[in-house]
Tab-separated table of C-alpha atoms in Angstrom:
chain	number	residue	atom	x	y	z
C	9	MET	CA	18.787	14.389	-2.467
C	10	LYS	CA	16.944	12.190	0.166
C	11	VAL	CA	17.022	8.201	0.203
C	12	LEU	CA	14.215	6.392	1.906
C	13	TYR	CA	14.250	2.932	2.563
C	14	PHE	CA	11.211	0.897	3.862
C	15	ALA	CA	10.709	-2.868	5.261
C	16	TRP	CA	13.442	-5.534	4.441
C	17	LEU	CA	15.235	-2.586	2.224
C	18	ARG	CA	15.825	-0.298	5.628
C	19	ALA	CA	16.623	-4.041	7.189
C	20	LYS	CA	19.301	-4.744	5.115
C	21	THR	CA	20.949	-1.361	4.199
C	22	GLY	CA	20.649	-0.449	8.193
C	23	ILE	CA	19.527	2.904	7.317
C	24	GLY	CA	15.900	4.373	7.113
C	25	GLU	CA	16.752	7.619	5.761
C	26	GLU	CA	19.903	9.026	3.871
C	27	GLU	CA	21.118	12.383	2.365
C	28	ILE	CA	22.982	11.817	-0.580
C	29	ASP	CA	24.791	13.905	-3.375
C	30	PRO	CA	25.154	11.549	-6.534
C	31	PRO	CA	27.761	12.795	-9.386
C	32	ALA	CA	25.903	14.632	-12.275
C	33	GLU	CA	26.193	11.724	-14.192
C	34	VAL	CA	23.671	9.799	-12.175
C	35	ALA	CA	20.786	11.051	-14.498
C	36	ASP	CA	17.986	8.036	-13.612
C	37	VAL	CA	16.799	5.628	-11.023
C	38	ALA	CA	18.872	3.045	-12.179
C	39	GLY	CA	21.930	4.749	-12.243
C	40	LEU	CA	21.368	5.945	-8.709
C	41	ILE	CA	20.476	2.066	-7.881
C	42	GLU	CA	24.387	1.514	-9.345
C	43	TRP	CA	25.847	4.458	-7.326
C	44	LEU	CA	24.518	3.425	-3.923
C	45	LYS	CA	25.425	-0.509	-4.083
C	46	ALA	CA	28.588	1.058	-4.262
C	47	ARG	CA	28.258	2.512	-0.579
C	48	GLY	CA	28.665	-0.846	1.011
C	49	PRO	CA	27.519	-4.907	1.465
C	50	GLY	CA	24.420	-3.426	2.790
C	51	HIS	CA	22.877	-1.424	0.331
C	52	GLN	CA	24.796	-4.362	-2.221
C	53	GLU	CA	22.327	-6.383	-0.702
C	54	ALA	CA	19.652	-4.299	-0.682
C	55	PHE	CA	19.292	-3.920	-4.778
C	56	LYS	CA	20.742	-7.272	-5.287
C	57	ASP	CA	16.834	-8.437	-7.193
C	58	LEU	CA	15.487	-5.395	-8.793
C	59	GLY	CA	13.013	-7.701	-9.181
C	60	VAL	CA	11.522	-6.849	-5.939
C	61	VAL	CA	11.882	-3.271	-5.525
C	62	ARG	CA	10.036	-0.632	-6.455
C	63	CYS	CA	10.879	3.073	-6.156
C	64	ALA	CA	8.829	6.402	-5.821
C	65	ILE	CA	9.779	10.350	-6.667
C	66	ASN	CA	8.628	12.774	-4.604
C	67	GLN	CA	5.650	9.642	-2.855
C	68	ASP	CA	4.703	8.257	-7.038
C	69	TYR	CA	5.044	5.425	-8.427
C	70	VAL	CA	7.922	6.026	-11.074
C	71	PRO	CA	9.847	2.886	-13.283
C	72	LEU	CA	13.853	2.658	-13.183
C	73	SER	CA	14.288	4.142	-16.072
C	74	HIS	CA	13.133	7.891	-14.452
C	75	PRO	CA	15.218	10.678	-14.096
C	76	VAL	CA	16.586	11.593	-10.962
C	77	LYS	CA	17.432	15.079	-9.774
C	78	ARG	CA	18.853	17.742	-7.209
C	79	GLY	CA	16.133	17.806	-4.318
C	80	ASP	CA	14.012	14.826	-5.027
C	81	GLU	CA	12.753	12.446	-2.412
C	82	VAL	CA	13.606	8.628	-4.356
C	83	ALA	CA	12.122	6.013	-1.966
C	84	PHE	CA	13.017	2.004	-2.758
C	85	PHE	CA	10.328	-0.298	-1.075
C	86	PRO	CA	9.439	-4.096	-1.631
C	87	PRO	CA	5.580	-4.358	-3.281
C	88	VAL	CA	3.325	-3.328	-0.780
C	89	THR	CA	1.740	-5.795	1.279
C	90	GLY	CA	-1.249	-3.931	2.630
C	91	GLY	CA	-4.951	-4.180	3.763
G	178	MET	CA	-12.148	10.134	3.364
G	179	ILE	CA	-9.124	8.591	4.426
G	180	ARG	CA	-7.676	7.799	7.839
G	181	VAL	CA	-4.169	6.528	8.699
G	182	GLN	CA	-3.804	5.871	11.730
G	183	ARG	CA	-2.161	3.329	15.056
G	184	GLU	CA	-5.442	3.190	17.208
G	185	ASP	CA	-8.279	0.948	16.526
G	186	PHE	CA	-11.749	1.963	15.167
G	187	ASP	CA	-15.584	1.106	15.818
G	188	VAL	CA	-17.078	-0.204	12.543
G	189	GLY	CA	-20.721	0.295	13.875
G	190	ALA	CA	-19.801	3.953	14.579
G	191	GLU	CA	-18.188	4.827	11.199
G	192	ILE	CA	-21.031	2.698	9.132
G	193	ALA	CA	-23.935	5.028	11.048
G	194	ARG	CA	-21.516	8.350	10.199
G	195	LEU	CA	-22.057	7.494	6.934
G	196	SER	CA	-25.424	6.004	6.633
G	197	GLY	CA	-27.055	9.450	7.666
G	198	SER	CA	-28.276	11.119	4.941
G	199	GLY	CA	-31.766	10.276	3.210
G	200	LYS	CA	-29.942	9.465	-0.525
G	201	VAL	CA	-28.227	6.778	1.319
G	202	GLY	CA	-29.742	3.324	-0.002
G	203	ALA	CA	-26.664	0.938	0.306
G	204	VAL	CA	-23.885	0.973	2.768
G	205	ALA	CA	-21.021	-1.673	1.602
G	206	SER	CA	-18.458	-2.331	4.246
G	207	PHE	CA	-14.985	-4.408	4.190
G	208	VAL	CA	-12.866	-4.933	7.348
G	209	GLY	CA	-9.493	-7.185	7.373
G	210	LEU	CA	-8.143	-9.119	10.181
G	211	VAL	CA	-4.620	-10.291	11.549
G	212	ARG	CA	-4.663	-13.989	11.335
G	213	ASP	CA	-3.240	-15.928	13.987
G	214	HIS	CA	-1.412	-17.729	10.864
G	215	ALA	CA	0.611	-16.925	8.026
G	216	GLY	CA	0.318	-18.330	4.178
G	217	ASP	CA	2.550	-21.440	4.703
G	218	GLY	CA	0.605	-22.621	8.103
G	219	GLU	CA	3.127	-21.266	10.565
G	220	THR	CA	1.495	-18.748	13.476
G	221	VAL	CA	1.859	-15.856	13.415
G	222	ARG	CA	2.248	-14.126	17.598
G	223	ALA	CA	1.717	-10.523	15.819
G	224	MET	CA	2.459	-8.355	12.949
G	225	THR	CA	3.613	-4.851	12.469
G	226	LEU	CA	2.505	-2.593	9.845
G	227	GLU	CA	5.027	-0.582	8.235
G	228	HIS	CA	4.681	2.388	6.098
G	229	TYR	CA	5.464	5.909	3.988
G	230	PRO	CA	3.966	8.396	5.835
G	231	GLY	CA	2.620	11.149	3.378
G	232	MET	CA	2.925	8.774	0.528
G	233	THR	CA	-0.125	6.327	2.194
G	234	GLU	CA	-2.350	9.646	2.455
G	235	ARG	CA	-1.334	10.522	-0.917
G	236	GLN	CA	-2.017	7.158	-2.154
G	237	LEU	CA	-5.429	6.182	-0.626
G	238	GLU	CA	-6.964	9.753	-1.431
G	239	ALA	CA	-5.890	8.821	-5.428
G	240	ILE	CA	-7.820	5.832	-5.088
G	241	GLU	CA	-10.560	7.144	-2.799
G	242	ALA	CA	-10.984	9.916	-6.430
G	243	GLU	CA	-10.991	6.670	-8.499
G	244	ALA	CA	-13.786	4.935	-6.651
G	245	ARG	CA	-15.721	8.287	-6.633
G	246	GLN	CA	-14.947	8.946	-10.437
G	247	ARG	CA	-16.297	5.110	-11.184
G	248	TRP	CA	-19.084	5.052	-9.522
G	249	PRO	CA	-21.772	7.586	-8.311
G	250	LEU	CA	-20.872	7.044	-4.148
G	251	GLU	CA	-22.629	9.255	-1.759
G	252	ASP	CA	-19.668	9.141	0.803
G	253	CYS	CA	-16.482	6.975	1.191
G	254	LEU	CA	-14.215	5.966	3.977
G	255	ILE	CA	-10.731	3.874	4.079
G	256	ILE	CA	-9.207	3.028	7.568
G	257	HIS	CA	-5.600	2.216	7.137
G	258	ARG	CA	-3.921	0.836	10.833
G	259	HIS	CA	-0.025	0.870	11.274
G	260	GLY	CA	2.052	-0.357	14.313
G	261	ARG	CA	2.157	-3.448	15.909
G	262	LEU	CA	-1.137	-5.868	16.182
G	263	GLU	CA	-2.159	-9.199	17.180
G	264	PRO	CA	-4.517	-12.216	15.862
G	265	GLY	CA	-7.864	-11.007	15.638
G	266	GLU	CA	-7.425	-6.903	15.791
G	267	ARG	CA	-8.766	-4.976	12.815
G	268	ILE	CA	-6.216	-4.040	10.249
G	269	VAL	CA	-8.020	-1.764	7.675
G	270	LEU	CA	-12.219	-0.662	7.092
G	271	VAL	CA	-13.523	0.419	3.553
G	272	ILE	CA	-17.013	2.138	3.883
G	273	THR	CA	-18.661	2.973	0.952
G	274	ALA	CA	-22.293	4.540	0.679
G	275	SER	CA	-24.432	5.052	-2.181
G	276	ALA	CA	-28.028	5.383	-3.778
G	277	HIS	CA	-28.238	1.575	-4.889
G	278	ARG	CA	-26.085	-2.083	-3.610
G	279	GLU	CA	-24.510	-2.522	-7.115
G	280	ALA	CA	-22.389	1.076	-6.612
G	281	ALA	CA	-22.101	0.249	-2.714
G	282	PHE	CA	-20.830	-3.092	-3.278
G	283	GLN	CA	-18.204	-2.863	-6.701
G	284	SER	CA	-16.818	-0.244	-5.397
G	285	CYS	CA	-15.856	-1.591	-1.600
G	286	GLN	CA	-14.468	-4.244	-3.324
G	287	PHE	CA	-12.478	-2.113	-5.671
G	288	LEU	CA	-11.079	-0.284	-3.061
G	289	MET	CA	-9.492	-3.452	-1.581
G	290	ASP	CA	-8.631	-4.758	-4.347
G	291	TRP	CA	-6.165	-1.141	-5.444
G	292	LEU	CA	-5.660	-0.747	-1.935
G	293	LYS	CA	-3.671	-4.022	-1.742
G	294	THR	CA	-1.075	-2.885	-4.609
G	295	LYS	CA	-1.075	1.055	-4.344
G	296	ALA	CA	-0.901	1.621	-0.446
G	297	PRO	CA	2.760	1.578	0.387
G	298	PHE	CA	2.753	-0.659	3.764
G	299	TRP	CA	4.664	-4.031	4.754
G	300	LYS	CA	4.012	-6.808	7.023
G	301	LEU	CA	5.992	-8.079	9.460
G	302	GLU	CA	5.114	-10.868	11.179
G	303	ASP	CA	6.406	-12.254	14.044
G	304	THR	CA	6.713	-15.647	13.947
G	305	PRO	CA	8.445	-18.414	16.513
G	306	GLU	CA	11.232	-18.479	14.161
G	307	GLY	CA	11.447	-14.731	14.118
G	308	GLY	CA	10.313	-12.184	12.091
G	309	LYS	CA	9.741	-12.107	8.646
G	310	TRP	CA	8.288	-10.175	5.700
G	311	VAL	CA	5.079	-10.860	3.766
G	312	ASP	CA	5.411	-11.420	0.558
G	313	ALA	CA	3.086	-9.647	-2.159
G	314	LYS	CA	0.624	-11.932	-3.503
G	315	ALA	CA	0.296	-12.737	-7.600
G	316	GLU	CA	-3.122	-13.006	-6.814
G	317	ASP	CA	-3.457	-10.032	-5.583
G	318	ASP	CA	-2.090	-8.270	-8.772
G	319	SER	CA	-4.302	-9.651	-10.708
G	320	LEU	CA	-7.082	-8.577	-8.279
G	321	ALA	CA	-6.472	-5.731	-8.874
G	322	GLU	CA	-5.662	-5.308	-12.889
G	323	ARG	CA	-8.928	-6.463	-13.640
G	324	TRP	CA	-10.627	-3.100	-12.595
G	325	GLN	CA	-8.142	-1.726	-15.096
G	326	GLN	CA	-8.759	-3.692	-17.859
G	327	ARG	CA	-12.657	-3.188	-17.441
G	328	ARG	CA	-12.013	0.414	-16.950
G	329	GLU	CA	-14.155	1.570	-19.853
G	330	ASP	CA	-16.843	-1.644	-20.057
G	331	GLY	CA	-18.767	-0.397	-17.254
G	332	CYS	CA	-16.556	-1.035	-14.148
G	333	LEU	CA	-17.545	-4.243	-13.828
G	334	PRO	CA	-14.720	-7.147	-12.623
G	335	THR	CA	-14.167	-9.901	-15.749
G	336	ASP	CA	-15.584	-12.673	-13.785
G	337	GLN	CA	-18.399	-11.132	-13.341
């Protein structure tokens, strides 16, 4: 599974992209976030307030309850500010 | 058509390109620029726009398709820049072309409102106190939502 971080989530985790292999019990986005937080203080800081974290799976917006599976491209980022 | 690019664009040339067909009676355009100050009045020396390559194009294409479904557009163009931009520089261009002005005006505003809340871009302001990520505005969410509410009632935003 590929995980991407953008904007301040990238700055806080210190990485733009990582390849991960979470255990089978990680079934949805919320579960994945809990698992990622254990990877270090940067990840913990990035996911401190989930009210300002958005998620996309395979480049489509999804809620935290959305299932995740092997081979997914999962991206985490703050609310968008383009235009 | 959508384009995501680092380079600047020529507004006049793009408008001319969309105005060639005899079917087009109205062209509306919007240009977004970098301001020299933030929402709190702080000086902004430059702005860096980051985006999610791949998803950005997908989202912009979906937004364009939605506008074409709602209004009878002859043509439509969205250009969004990324990278480092200084005050006064152009960030985004939206052009809509239709037989009549209502469709052109409304779809142009719709495209900007939806783009603001759906296209995965993030702005980092370079201020005298360092880099600051721009926060999303609740106002932008409500501007986008009014188009959601009126989808089945002929596309008009609720405040018109």
